[in-house]
PDB file of C-alpha atoms (C1' of nucleotides) in Angstrom:
ATOM      1  CA  MET S   1      -8.865  18.527  16.792  1.00  0.00           C
ATOM      2  CA  GLY S   2     -10.746  16.147  14.988  1.00  0.00           C
ATOM      3  CA  ARG S   3     -11.871  13.437  17.077  1.00  0.00           C
ATOM      4  CA  PRO S   4     -12.334  10.301  15.089  1.00  0.00           C
ATOM      5  CA  PRO S   5     -15.924   9.332  14.547  1.00  0.00           C
ATOM      6  CA  CYS S   6     -17.339   6.790  16.928  1.00  0.00           C
ATOM      7  CA  CYS S   7     -17.214   4.229  14.208  1.00  0.00           C
ATOM      8  CA  ASP S   8     -15.987   3.837  10.700  1.00  0.00           C
ATOM      9  CA  LYS S   9     -18.327   5.339   8.232  1.00  0.00           C
ATOM     10  CA  ILE S  10     -17.430   2.640   5.778  1.00  0.00           C
ATOM     11  CA  GLY S  11     -19.397  -0.519   6.080  1.00  0.00           C
ATOM     12  CA  VAL S  12     -21.727   0.804   8.715  1.00  0.00           C
ATOM     13  CA  LYS S  13     -25.353   0.248   7.979  1.00  0.00           C
ATOM     14  CA  LYS S  14     -27.794   3.075   8.514  1.00  0.00           C
ATOM     15  CA  GLY S  15     -31.504   3.463   8.425  1.00  0.00           C
ATOM     16  CA  PRO S  16     -34.292   1.429   9.965  1.00  0.00           C
ATOM     17  CA  TRP S  17     -33.478  -1.672  11.909  1.00  0.00           C
ATOM     18  CA  THR S  18     -34.664  -5.028  10.664  1.00  0.00           C
ATOM     19  CA  PRO S  19     -36.295  -7.612  12.948  1.00  0.00           C
ATOM     20  CA  GLU S  20     -33.260  -9.824  12.474  1.00  0.00           C
ATOM     21  CA  GLU S  21     -30.948  -7.118  13.713  1.00  0.00           C
ATOM     22  CA  ASP S  22     -33.240  -6.502  16.655  1.00  0.00           C
ATOM     23  CA  ILE S  23     -33.135 -10.152  17.591  1.00  0.00           C
ATOM     24  CA  ILE S  24     -29.369 -10.257  17.392  1.00  0.00           C
ATOM     25  CA  LEU S  25     -29.055  -7.183  19.545  1.00  0.00           C
ATOM     26  CA  VAL S  26     -31.581  -8.299  22.121  1.00  0.00           C
ATOM     27  CA  SER S  27     -30.105 -11.726  22.506  1.00  0.00           C
ATOM     28  CA  TYR S  28     -26.645 -10.298  22.879  1.00  0.00           C
ATOM     29  CA  ILE S  29     -27.783  -7.885  25.560  1.00  0.00           C
ATOM     30  CA  GLN S  30     -29.734 -10.597  27.321  1.00  0.00           C
ATOM     31  CA  GLU S  31     -26.554 -12.531  27.536  1.00  0.00           C
ATOM     32  CA  HIS S  32     -24.082  -9.795  28.331  1.00  0.00           C
ATOM     33  CA  GLY S  33     -26.219  -6.990  29.623  1.00  0.00           C
ATOM     34  CA  PRO S  34     -26.294  -3.452  28.306  1.00  0.00           C
ATOM     35  CA  GLY S  35     -23.091  -1.488  28.279  1.00  0.00           C
ATOM     36  CA  ASN S  36     -19.768  -1.741  26.531  1.00  0.00           C
ATOM     37  CA  TRP S  37     -21.546  -0.633  23.410  1.00  0.00           C
ATOM     38  CA  ARG S  38     -18.310  -0.346  21.567  1.00  0.00           C
ATOM     39  CA  ALA S  39     -17.984  -4.088  21.657  1.00  0.00           C
ATOM     40  CA  VAL S  40     -21.504  -4.831  20.544  1.00  0.00           C
ATOM     41  CA  PRO S  41     -21.071  -4.474  16.783  1.00  0.00           C
ATOM     42  CA  THR S  42     -17.836  -6.435  16.896  1.00  0.00           C
ATOM     43  CA  ASN S  43     -19.228  -9.256  18.975  1.00  0.00           C
ATOM     44  CA  THR S  44     -22.559  -9.548  17.236  1.00  0.00           C
ATOM     45  CA  GLY S  45     -21.460  -8.963  13.707  1.00  0.00           C
ATOM     46  CA  LEU S  46     -24.026  -6.213  13.369  1.00  0.00           C
ATOM     47  CA  LEU S  47     -23.002  -3.646  10.797  1.00  0.00           C
ATOM     48  CA  ARG S  48     -24.140  -0.869  13.050  1.00  0.00           C
ATOM     49  CA  CYS S  49     -22.242   1.726  14.982  1.00  0.00           C
ATOM     50  CA  SER S  50     -22.174   1.435  18.747  1.00  0.00           C
ATOM     51  CA  LYS S  51     -24.275   4.515  19.203  1.00  0.00           C
ATOM     52  CA  SER S  52     -26.914   3.165  16.923  1.00  0.00           C
ATOM     53  CA  CYS S  53     -27.044  -0.057  18.938  1.00  0.00           C
ATOM     54  CA  ARG S  54     -27.375   1.824  22.197  1.00  0.00           C
ATOM     55  CA  LEU S  55     -30.080   4.045  20.782  1.00  0.00           C
ATOM     56  CA  ARG S  56     -32.018   1.140  19.384  1.00  0.00           C
ATOM     57  CA  TRP S  57     -31.866  -0.601  22.728  1.00  0.00           C
ATOM     58  CA  THR S  58     -32.776   2.363  24.923  1.00  0.00           C
ATOM     59  CA  ASN S  59     -35.474   3.738  22.682  1.00  0.00           C
ATOM     60  CA  TYR S  60     -37.117   0.649  21.385  1.00  0.00           C
ATOM     61  CA  LEU S  61     -35.959  -2.732  22.590  1.00  0.00           C
ATOM     62  CA  ARG S  62     -35.428  -2.126  26.272  1.00  0.00           C
ATOM     63  CA  PRO S  63     -38.047  -3.971  28.334  1.00  0.00           C
ATOM     64  CA  GLY S  64     -40.638  -1.943  30.152  1.00  0.00           C
ATOM     65  CA  ILE S  65     -41.090   0.681  27.515  1.00  0.00           C
ATOM     66  CA  LYS S  66     -44.624   1.858  27.102  1.00  0.00           C
ATOM     67  CA  ARG S  67     -45.601   2.859  23.631  1.00  0.00           C
ATOM     68  CA  GLY S  68     -48.627   4.598  22.287  1.00  0.00           C
ATOM     69  CA  ASN S  69     -50.546   7.620  23.392  1.00  0.00           C
ATOM     70  CA  PHE S  70     -49.502   9.662  26.359  1.00  0.00           C
ATOM     71  CA  THR S  71     -52.069   9.959  29.094  1.00  0.00           C
ATOM     72  CA  ASP S  72     -53.325  13.258  30.412  1.00  0.00           C
ATOM     73  CA  GLN S  73     -51.307  12.707  33.528  1.00  0.00           C
ATOM     74  CA  GLU S  74     -48.139  12.026  31.655  1.00  0.00           C
ATOM     75  CA  GLU S  75     -48.691  15.099  29.558  1.00  0.00           C
ATOM     76  CA  LYS S  76     -49.176  17.299  32.604  1.00  0.00           C
ATOM     77  CA  LEU S  77     -46.118  15.844  34.188  1.00  0.00           C
ATOM     78  CA  ILE S  78     -44.076  16.527  31.102  1.00  0.00           C
ATOM     79  CA  ILE S  79     -45.298  20.103  30.957  1.00  0.00           C
ATOM     80  CA  HIS S  80     -44.429  20.649  34.603  1.00  0.00           C
ATOM     81  CA  LEU S  81     -41.047  19.057  34.277  1.00  0.00           C
ATOM     82  CA  GLN S  82     -40.216  20.868  31.084  1.00  0.00           C
ATOM     83  CA  ALA S  83     -41.011  24.148  32.774  1.00  0.00           C
ATOM     84  CA  LEU S  84     -38.702  23.218  35.605  1.00  0.00           C
ATOM     85  CA  LEU S  85     -35.879  21.459  33.854  1.00  0.00           C
ATOM     86  CA  GLY S  86     -36.005  22.831  30.361  1.00  0.00           C
ATOM     87  CA  ASN S  87     -35.223  20.536  27.468  1.00  0.00           C
ATOM     88  CA  ARG S  88     -33.387  18.009  29.549  1.00  0.00           C
ATOM     89  CA  TRP S  89     -35.293  15.142  28.125  1.00  0.00           C
ATOM     90  CA  ALA S  90     -33.247  12.467  29.776  1.00  0.00           C
ATOM     91  CA  ALA S  91     -33.870  14.012  33.177  1.00  0.00           C
ATOM     92  CA  ILE S  92     -37.554  14.318  32.403  1.00  0.00           C
ATOM     93  CA  ALA S  93     -37.643  10.749  31.200  1.00  0.00           C
ATOM     94  CA  SER S  94     -36.266   9.595  34.514  1.00  0.00           C
ATOM     95  CA  TYR S  95     -39.590  10.611  36.027  1.00  0.00           C
ATOM     96  CA  LEU S  96     -41.451   8.605  33.443  1.00  0.00           C
ATOM     97  CA  PRO S  97     -39.638   5.303  33.524  1.00  0.00           C
ATOM     98  CA  GLU S  98     -41.846   3.754  30.893  1.00  0.00           C
ATOM     99  CA  ARG S  99     -41.096   6.467  28.373  1.00  0.00           C
ATOM    100  CA  THR S 100     -37.874   7.193  26.584  1.00  0.00           C
ATOM    101  CA  ASP S 101     -36.307  10.591  26.309  1.00  0.00           C
ATOM    102  CA  ASN S 102     -36.720  10.379  22.561  1.00  0.00           C
ATOM    103  CA  ASP S 103     -40.422   9.686  22.934  1.00  0.00           C
ATOM    104  CA  ILE S 104     -40.882  12.557  25.302  1.00  0.00           C
ATOM    105  CA  LYS S 105     -38.892  14.857  23.100  1.00  0.00           C
ATOM    106  CA  ASN S 106     -40.929  13.860  20.064  1.00  0.00           C
ATOM    107  CA  TYR S 107     -44.157  14.274  21.966  1.00  0.00           C
ATOM    108  CA  TRP S 108     -43.138  17.675  23.191  1.00  0.00           C
ATOM    109  CA  ASN S 109     -42.089  18.813  19.744  1.00  0.00           C
ATOM    110  CA  THR S 110     -45.225  17.565  18.059  1.00  0.00           C
ATOM    111  CA  HIS S 111     -47.910  18.181  20.665  1.00  0.00           C
ATOM    112  CA  LEU S 112     -46.797  20.600  23.283  1.00  0.00           C
ATOM    113  CA  SER S 113     -43.864  22.635  22.260  1.00  0.00           C
ATOM    114  CA  PRO S 114     -43.740  26.372  21.743  1.00  0.00           C
ATOM    115  CA  PRO S 115     -47.329  27.497  22.396  1.00  0.00           C
ATOM    116  CA  SER S 116     -47.767  25.505  25.578  1.00  0.00           C
ATOM    117  CA  ALA S 117     -44.378  26.375  26.847  1.00  0.00           C
ATOM    118  CA  ALA S 118     -45.098  30.020  26.297  1.00  0.00           C
ATOM    119  CA  THR S 119     -48.441  29.946  27.963  1.00  0.00           C
ATOM    120  CA  TYR S 120     -47.438  27.743  30.785  1.00  0.00           C
ATOM    121  CA  ALA S 121     -44.483  29.496  32.213  1.00  0.00           C
ATOM    122  CA  SER S 122     -42.686  31.588  29.751  1.00  0.00           C
ATOM    123  CA  SER S 123     -41.149  33.986  32.149  1.00  0.00           C
ATOM    124  CA  ALA S 124     -39.287  34.117  35.375  1.00  0.00           C
ATOM    125  CA  GLU S 125     -42.098  36.157  36.821  1.00  0.00           C
ATOM    126  CA  ASN S 126     -44.579  33.511  35.981  1.00  0.00           C
ATOM    127  CA  ILE S 127     -42.641  30.793  37.669  1.00  0.00           C
ATOM    128  CA  SER S 128     -41.838  33.037  40.542  1.00  0.00           C
ATOM    129  CA  ARG S 129     -45.543  33.699  40.999  1.00  0.00           C
ATOM    130  CA  LEU S 130     -46.283  30.025  40.888  1.00  0.00           C
ATOM    131  CA  LEU S 131     -43.664  29.350  43.477  1.00  0.00           C
ATOM    132  CA  GLN S 132     -44.819  32.132  45.722  1.00  0.00           C
ATOM    133  CA  ASN S 133     -48.209  30.582  45.596  1.00  0.00           C
ATOM    134  CA  TRP S 134     -46.660  27.278  46.404  1.00  0.00           C
ATOM    135  CA  VAL S 135     -44.818  28.706  49.378  1.00  0.00           C
ATOM    136  CA  ARG S 136     -48.029  30.222  50.654  1.00  0.00           C
ATOM    137  CA  ASN S 137     -50.011  27.057  50.280  1.00  0.00           C
ATOM    138  CA  THR S 138     -47.403  24.485  50.978  1.00  0.00           C
ATOM    139  CA  PRO S 139     -48.506  22.087  53.654  1.00  0.00           C
ATOM    140  CA  LYS S 140     -46.019  21.514  56.431  1.00  0.00           C
ATOM    141  CA  VAL S 141     -45.265  18.086  55.120  1.00  0.00           C
ATOM    142  CA  ASN S 142     -43.491  19.580  52.180  1.00  0.00           C
ATOM    143  CA  SER S 143     -41.404  21.873  54.249  1.00  0.00           C
ATOM    144  CA  GLU S 144     -40.471  19.053  56.514  1.00  0.00           C
ATOM    145  CA  LYS S 145     -39.491  16.862  53.665  1.00  0.00           C
ATOM    146  CA  ALA S 146     -37.466  19.623  52.172  1.00  0.00           C
ATOM    147  CA  THR S 147     -35.965  20.420  55.511  1.00  0.00           C
ATOM    148  CA  THR S 148     -34.617  16.962  55.810  1.00  0.00           C
ATOM    149  CA  THR S 149     -32.668  17.676  52.707  1.00  0.00           C
ATOM    150  CA  THR S 150     -31.367  21.018  53.719  1.00  0.00           C
ATOM    151  CA  THR S 151     -32.490  23.487  56.256  1.00  0.00           C
ATOM    152  CA  THR S 152     -30.786  26.522  54.841  1.00  0.00           C
ATOM    153  CA  THR S 153     -32.541  26.300  51.554  1.00  0.00           C
ATOM    154  CA  THR S 154     -35.895  25.923  53.182  1.00  0.00           C
ATOM    155  CA  THR S 155     -35.594  29.028  55.236  1.00  0.00           C
ATOM    156  CA  THR S 156     -34.410  30.919  52.247  1.00  0.00           C
ATOM    157  CA  THR S 157     -37.315  29.838  50.143  1.00  0.00           C
ATOM    158  CA  GLN S 158     -39.823  30.827  52.671  1.00  0.00           C
ATOM    159  CA  HIS S 159     -38.740  34.389  52.781  1.00  0.00           C
ATOM    160  CA  SER S 160     -37.689  35.735  49.484  1.00  0.00           C
ATOM    161  CA  SER S 161     -39.084  35.689  46.038  1.00  0.00           C
ATOM    162  CA  THR S 162     -35.767  36.721  44.588  1.00  0.00           C
ATOM    163  CA  ALA S 163     -34.317  33.745  46.252  1.00  0.00           C
ATOM    164  CA  LEU S 164     -36.870  31.690  44.426  1.00  0.00           C
ATOM    165  CA  GLU S 165     -35.691  33.100  41.186  1.00  0.00           C
ATOM    166  CA  SER S 166     -32.112  32.412  41.981  1.00  0.00           C
ATOM    167  CA  LEU S 167     -33.077  28.926  43.012  1.00  0.00           C
ATOM    168  CA  LEU S 168     -34.281  28.382  39.515  1.00  0.00           C
ATOM    169  CA  GLY S 169     -31.191  29.873  38.109  1.00  0.00           C
ATOM    170  CA  PHE S 170     -32.711  33.031  36.690  1.00  0.00           C
ATOM    171  CA  ASP S 171     -29.975  34.979  38.290  1.00  0.00           C
ATOM    172  CA  ASP S 172     -26.825  34.553  36.304  1.00  0.00           C
ATOM    173  CA  SER S 173     -24.754  34.563  39.390  1.00  0.00           C
ATOM    174  CA  SER S 174     -26.273  31.313  40.452  1.00  0.00           C
ATOM    175  CA  THR S 175     -25.533  29.477  37.294  1.00  0.00           C
ATOM    176  CA  THR S 176     -22.479  27.856  38.703  1.00  0.00           C
ATOM    177  CA  THR S 177     -24.493  25.540  40.844  1.00  0.00           C
ATOM    178  CA  GLU S 178     -27.151  25.170  38.261  1.00  0.00           C
ATOM    179  CA  ASN S 179     -24.902  24.244  35.439  1.00  0.00           C
ATOM    180  CA  SER S 180     -22.424  22.140  37.170  1.00  0.00           C
ATOM    181  CA  ASN S 181     -24.738  19.249  37.623  1.00  0.00           C
ATOM    182  CA  SER S 182     -27.337  17.544  35.605  1.00  0.00           C
ATOM    183  CA  ALA S 183     -30.827  17.144  36.915  1.00  0.00           C
ATOM    184  CA  ASP S 184     -30.110  13.611  37.942  1.00  0.00           C
ATOM    185  CA  GLU S 185     -27.911  14.936  40.610  1.00  0.00           C
ATOM    186  CA  LYS S 186     -30.526  16.891  42.416  1.00  0.00           C
ATOM    187  CA  GLY S 187     -29.498  19.750  44.506  1.00  0.00           C
ATOM    188  CA  PRO S 188     -31.529  20.891  47.421  1.00  0.00           C
ATOM    189  CA  SER S 189     -33.483  23.387  45.401  1.00  0.00           C
ATOM    190  CA  LEU S 190     -34.528  20.775  42.937  1.00  0.00           C
ATOM    191  CA  ALA S 191     -35.615  18.510  45.709  1.00  0.00           C
ATOM    192  CA  LEU S 192     -37.877  21.279  46.911  1.00  0.00           C
ATOM    193  CA  LEU S 193     -39.280  21.781  43.497  1.00  0.00           C
ATOM    194  CA  GLU S 194     -39.891  18.120  43.093  1.00  0.00           C
ATOM    195  CA  THR S 195     -41.838  18.075  46.274  1.00  0.00           C
ATOM    196  CA  TRP S 196     -43.893  20.924  44.956  1.00  0.00           C
ATOM    197  CA  LEU S 197     -44.248  19.282  41.617  1.00  0.00           C
ATOM    198  CA  PHE S 198     -45.649  16.098  42.966  1.00  0.00           C
ATOM    199  CA  ASP S 199     -47.914  17.741  45.419  1.00  0.00           C
ATOM    200  CA  GLU S 200     -51.241  16.940  43.926  1.00  0.00           C
ATOM    201  CA  THR S 201     -52.990  19.851  45.538  1.00  0.00           C
ATOM    202  CA  VAL S 202     -50.829  22.102  43.486  1.00  0.00           C
ATOM    203  CA  ILE S 203     -51.159  20.112  40.330  1.00  0.00           C
ATOM    204  CA  GLY S 204     -54.881  19.782  40.677  1.00  0.00           C
ATOM    205  CA  GLY S 205     -54.649  23.324  41.575  1.00  0.00           C
ATOM    206  CA  GLY S 206     -57.944  24.287  42.586  1.00  0.00           C
ATOM    207  CA  GLY S 207     -59.504  23.166  39.967  1.00  0.00           C
ATOM    208  CA  GLY S 208     -59.144  22.147  37.171  1.00  0.00           C
ATOM    209  CA  GLY S 209     -59.589  19.464  36.593  1.00  0.00           C
ATOM    210  CA  GLY S 210     -59.449  17.620  33.817  1.00  0.00           C
ATOM    211  CA  GLY S 211     -60.215  14.699  35.666  1.00  0.00           C
ATOM    212  CA  GLY S 212     -57.471  13.615  37.770  1.00  0.00           C
ATOM    213  CA  GLY S 213     -57.578  10.013  37.339  1.00  0.00           C
ATOM    214  CA  GLY S 214     -56.271   7.326  39.523  1.00  0.00           C
ATOM    215  CA  GLY S 215     -53.365   6.820  37.222  1.00  0.00           C
ATOM    216  CA  HIS S 216     -51.988  10.153  38.163  1.00  0.00           C
ATOM    217  CA  GLU S 217     -52.212   9.351  41.818  1.00  0.00           C
ATOM    218  CA  ASP S 218     -50.467   6.119  41.197  1.00  0.00           C
ATOM    219  CA  LEU S 219     -47.650   7.879  39.503  1.00  0.00           C
ATOM    220  CA  ILE S 220     -47.332  10.369  42.289  1.00  0.00           C
ATOM    221  CA  ASP S 221     -47.443   7.589  44.811  1.00  0.00           C
ATOM    222  CA  VAL S 222     -44.570   5.924  43.117  1.00  0.00           C
ATOM    223  CA  CYS S 223     -42.656   9.157  43.045  1.00  0.00           C
ATOM    224  CA  LEU S 224     -43.259   9.935  46.666  1.00  0.00           C
ATOM    225  CA  ASN S 225     -43.134   6.530  48.244  1.00  0.00           C
ATOM    226  CA  ASP S 226     -40.664   4.746  46.138  1.00  0.00           C
ATOM    227  CA  PRO S 227     -38.513   7.295  44.458  1.00  0.00           C
ATOM    228  CA  ASP S 228     -35.656   4.893  44.132  1.00  0.00           C
ATOM    229  CA  ASN S 229     -37.789   2.982  41.760  1.00  0.00           C
ATOM    230  CA  LEU S 230     -37.595   5.819  39.376  1.00  0.00           C
ATOM    231  CA  PHE S 231     -33.894   5.953  38.985  1.00  0.00           C
TER     232      PHE S 231
ATOM    233  C1'  DA Q   1     -58.902   7.185  -7.346  1.00  0.00           C
ATOM    234  C1'  DA Q   2     -55.016  10.032  -7.416  1.00  0.00           C
ATOM    235  C1'  DT Q   3     -52.380  13.609  -5.536  1.00  0.00           C
ATOM    236  C1'  DA Q   4     -50.833  16.869  -2.094  1.00  0.00           C
ATOM    237  C1'  DC Q   5     -50.247  17.994   2.478  1.00  0.00           C
ATOM    238  C1'  DT Q   6     -49.539  17.161   7.446  1.00  0.00           C
ATOM    239  C1'  DA Q   7     -48.342  14.669  11.515  1.00  0.00           C
ATOM    240  C1'  DT Q   8     -45.683  11.353  13.741  1.00  0.00           C
ATOM    241  C1'  DC Q   9     -41.856   8.579  14.831  1.00  0.00           C
ATOM    242  C1'  DA Q  10     -37.324   6.358  14.319  1.00  0.00           C
ATOM    243  C1'  DA Q  11     -32.788   7.230  13.634  1.00  0.00           C
ATOM    244  C1'  DC Q  12     -28.547  10.042  12.821  1.00  0.00           C
ATOM    245  C1'  DC Q  13     -25.221  13.676  13.939  1.00  0.00           C
ATOM    246  C1'  DG Q  14     -22.373  16.407  16.632  1.00  0.00           C
ATOM    247  C1'  DC Q  15     -21.180  18.083  21.060  1.00  0.00           C
ATOM    248  C1'  DA Q  16     -20.240  17.692  25.963  1.00  0.00           C
ATOM    249  C1'  DC Q  17     -19.283  15.100  29.842  1.00  0.00           C
ATOM    250  C1'  DC Q  18     -17.205  11.230  32.328  1.00  0.00           C
ATOM    251  C1'  DT Q  19     -13.768   7.838  33.205  1.00  0.00           C
ATOM    252  C1'  DG Q  20      -9.551   5.388  32.769  1.00  0.00           C
ATOM    253  C1'  DT Q  21      -4.649   5.543  31.727  1.00  0.00           C
TER     254       DT Q  21
ATOM    255  C1'  DT L   1      -2.445  16.743  35.279  1.00  0.00           C
ATOM    256  C1'  DA L   2      -3.328  15.938  30.643  1.00  0.00           C
ATOM    257  C1'  DC L   3      -5.017  13.147  27.141  1.00  0.00           C
ATOM    258  C1'  DA L   4      -7.848   9.784  24.750  1.00  0.00           C
ATOM    259  C1'  DG L   5     -11.692   6.944  24.332  1.00  0.00           C
ATOM    260  C1'  DG L   6     -16.422   5.812  25.491  1.00  0.00           C
ATOM    261  C1'  DT L   7     -21.011   7.120  26.565  1.00  0.00           C
ATOM    262  C1'  DG L   8     -25.030  10.046  26.962  1.00  0.00           C
ATOM    263  C1'  DC L   9     -27.790  13.870  25.521  1.00  0.00           C
ATOM    264  C1'  DG L  10     -30.267  17.153  22.701  1.00  0.00           C
ATOM    265  C1'  DG L  11     -31.227  18.894  18.137  1.00  0.00           C
ATOM    266  C1'  DT L  12     -32.414  17.778  13.665  1.00  0.00           C
ATOM    267  C1'  DT L  13     -33.659  15.172   9.633  1.00  0.00           C
ATOM    268  C1'  DG L  14     -35.813  11.674   6.727  1.00  0.00           C
ATOM    269  C1'  DA L  15     -39.244   8.209   5.999  1.00  0.00           C
ATOM    270  C1'  DT L  16     -43.771   6.670   6.429  1.00  0.00           C
ATOM    271  C1'  DA L  17     -48.651   6.704   7.557  1.00  0.00           C
ATOM    272  C1'  DG L  18     -52.765   9.138   7.702  1.00  0.00           C
ATOM    273  C1'  DT L  19     -55.935  12.749   6.113  1.00  0.00           C
ATOM    274  C1'  DA L  20     -57.797  16.199   3.153  1.00  0.00           C
ATOM    275  C1'  DT L  21     -58.730  17.977  -1.389  1.00  0.00           C
TER     276       DT L  21
END
DNA sequence: AATACTATCAACCGCACCTGT
DNA sequence: TACAGGTGCGGTTGATAGTAT
């Protein structure tokens, strides 16, 4: 069933991009906008495959990308989101608009990956415990917000820890809903979790502290007050 | 000063999903 | 409804820079 490759292997340049290529790509996209990647190599004369052009744009050339070290807040957010969403880097990146999925993925693999993941929430029980704690401590605001999304889910969450597990998809029987959609298309349960996630009292969690800076609050503010901005 | 080792990042590859015909 | 093409995503690899010996 061989599907043809996205581009001819012959005559396609690989490896690092040169500044000249970057300029060509950027000016083309400035003129035509991103999209129709298939046409980009043809129209620009770049000897690159369409995927390579898209990748270069989204990971490097796209305006608004923040490079350099991740802040404490970003790191915490990534850890939280990874625990919730798994390795869905694109979905995680949507919460960090200034970072690319590739960046986040690299950061996770080099700084955070297996040990942190294991210690943070390696098991269903762990997450379930966290969520039970959340349910216990959740201010009404959260419930109300969640309720606006869906009342049935809210009532369910408040009463059963097994339901919490199934919400997260630990129960195989619930995988249909879980798998059918990507994280971008948030179901009610995810909306709940998001609310929990961005609730600073939970994140700050009693304590710890590492110094919750204003930057974190800013980020949360954006998430809570202007979520559209994130997508 | 030279070499070896490690960490980081950019880019590629293949698969899965989405959309149009 | 089925098929084909395009796009997006996640995993992996290779190159380079930085650090230690």
